[in-house]
Short mmCIF file of C-alpha atoms in Angstrom, two decimals:
data_model
loop_
_atom_site.label_atom_id
_atom_site.label_comp_id
_atom_site.label_asym_id
_atom_site.label_seq_id
_atom_site.Cartn_x
_atom_site.Cartn_y
_atom_site.Cartn_z
CA MET J 6 105.99 79.77 137.29
CA TYR J 7 102.35 79.13 137.08
CA GLU J 8 102.57 75.15 137.28
CA GLY J 9 99.97 74.10 140.22
CA TRP J 10 98.51 77.84 140.43
CA MET J 11 95.18 78.71 138.99
CA PHE J 12 95.15 82.67 138.51
CA ASP J 13 91.37 83.31 137.78
CA THR J 14 91.16 87.40 137.47
CA THR J 15 92.46 89.70 135.07
CA PRO J 16 93.21 92.46 137.80
CA PHE J 17 95.38 89.62 139.59
CA ARG J 18 97.24 89.04 136.71
CA PHE J 19 98.14 92.49 135.93
CA ARG J 20 99.07 92.93 139.74
CA LEU J 21 101.22 89.73 139.82
CA HIS J 22 103.19 90.91 136.74
CA LYS J 23 103.80 94.28 138.15
CA HIS J 24 105.04 92.88 141.11
CA SER J 25 106.90 89.97 139.66
CA GLN J 26 109.20 92.74 138.11
CA SER J 27 110.25 94.18 141.18
CA VAL J 28 111.12 90.52 142.95
CA GLN J 29 114.39 88.89 142.05
CA ILE J 30 113.87 85.44 140.76
CA TYR J 31 113.82 82.89 142.80
CA PRO J 32 114.81 79.40 140.97
CA PHE J 33 111.96 77.30 142.66
CA ASP J 34 108.74 78.23 141.08
CA ASP J 35 106.49 77.55 143.87
CA ILE J 36 108.67 79.36 146.27
CA TYR J 37 108.36 82.58 144.01
CA ALA J 38 104.99 82.57 143.40
CA GLY J 39 104.49 82.29 147.16
CA ILE J 40 106.55 85.31 147.92
CA LEU J 41 104.52 87.34 145.07
CA ALA J 42 101.08 86.07 146.52
CA HIS J 43 102.46 87.24 150.26
CA LEU J 44 103.25 90.62 148.80
CA LEU J 45 99.91 91.09 147.35
CA ARG J 46 98.41 89.67 150.78
CA ILE J 47 96.55 86.34 148.92
CA GLU J 48 96.21 83.42 150.79
CA PRO J 49 97.27 80.62 148.73
CA ARG J 50 95.01 77.94 148.66
CA HIS J 51 95.75 74.27 147.86
CA ASN J 52 94.32 72.29 145.08
CA GLU J 53 93.52 68.61 146.08
CA ALA J 54 94.79 67.43 142.68
CA PHE J 55 98.42 67.72 143.48
CA VAL J 56 99.31 65.22 145.75
CA PHE J 57 102.36 65.30 148.27
CA TRP J 58 103.97 62.48 149.54
CA SER J 59 100.68 62.19 151.96
CA ARG J 60 99.00 59.16 150.43
CA SER J 61 98.89 56.30 147.70
CA ILE J 62 97.00 57.06 144.49
CA GLY J 63 94.82 54.60 142.64
CA ALA J 64 95.48 54.06 138.67
CA ASP J 65 91.67 54.88 138.64
CA GLU J 66 92.30 58.47 139.82
CA TRP J 67 94.81 59.36 137.45
CA LYS J 68 92.48 58.23 134.87
CA ARG J 69 89.69 60.11 135.59
CA GLY J 70 92.03 63.16 135.73
CA ASP J 71 91.41 63.36 139.85
CA VAL J 72 95.13 64.08 140.27
CA LEU J 73 97.36 66.14 138.00
CA ALA J 74 100.69 65.81 139.50
CA ALA J 75 102.02 63.65 142.39
CA HIS J 76 105.34 63.93 144.49
CA GLY J 77 107.00 61.44 146.40
CA TYR J 78 107.08 58.60 143.88
CA SER J 79 110.15 56.11 144.75
CA PRO J 80 111.93 55.15 141.33
CA GLU J 81 110.61 51.52 142.26
CA LYS J 82 106.87 52.76 143.10
CA LEU J 83 107.30 54.69 139.56
CA LEU J 84 108.51 51.67 137.54
CA SER J 85 105.63 49.62 138.80
CA ASP J 86 102.84 52.13 138.93
CA PHE J 87 103.66 53.80 135.44
CA PRO J 88 102.98 50.42 133.12
CA GLN J 89 100.08 49.69 134.64
CA LEU J 90 98.57 53.11 134.63
CA HIS J 91 100.00 53.89 130.76
CA GLN J 92 98.28 50.61 129.77
CA ARG J 93 94.62 51.22 131.25
CA ARG J 94 95.17 54.88 129.73
CA HIS J 95 95.71 53.73 126.54
CA GLN J 96 92.55 50.73 126.50
#
């Protein structure tokens, strides 16, 4: 449920757990976390290290750790980029 989210404070975690007991599980974790955040009146913020279809990502960004996850890779792009990234990462 917490992938892509960072919960900093202990009081928040306790409130989140309390509210999660009364909210039906939704199969998409982002949406479920968003529903809980809405109920708790917490404004979600986007983490720039999670890239959504919006731009291309250089291998150097992956290597430096500037990108944690990316969505929107076509199968062809994934097959072409992964060997380069994997090779650079293990040099």
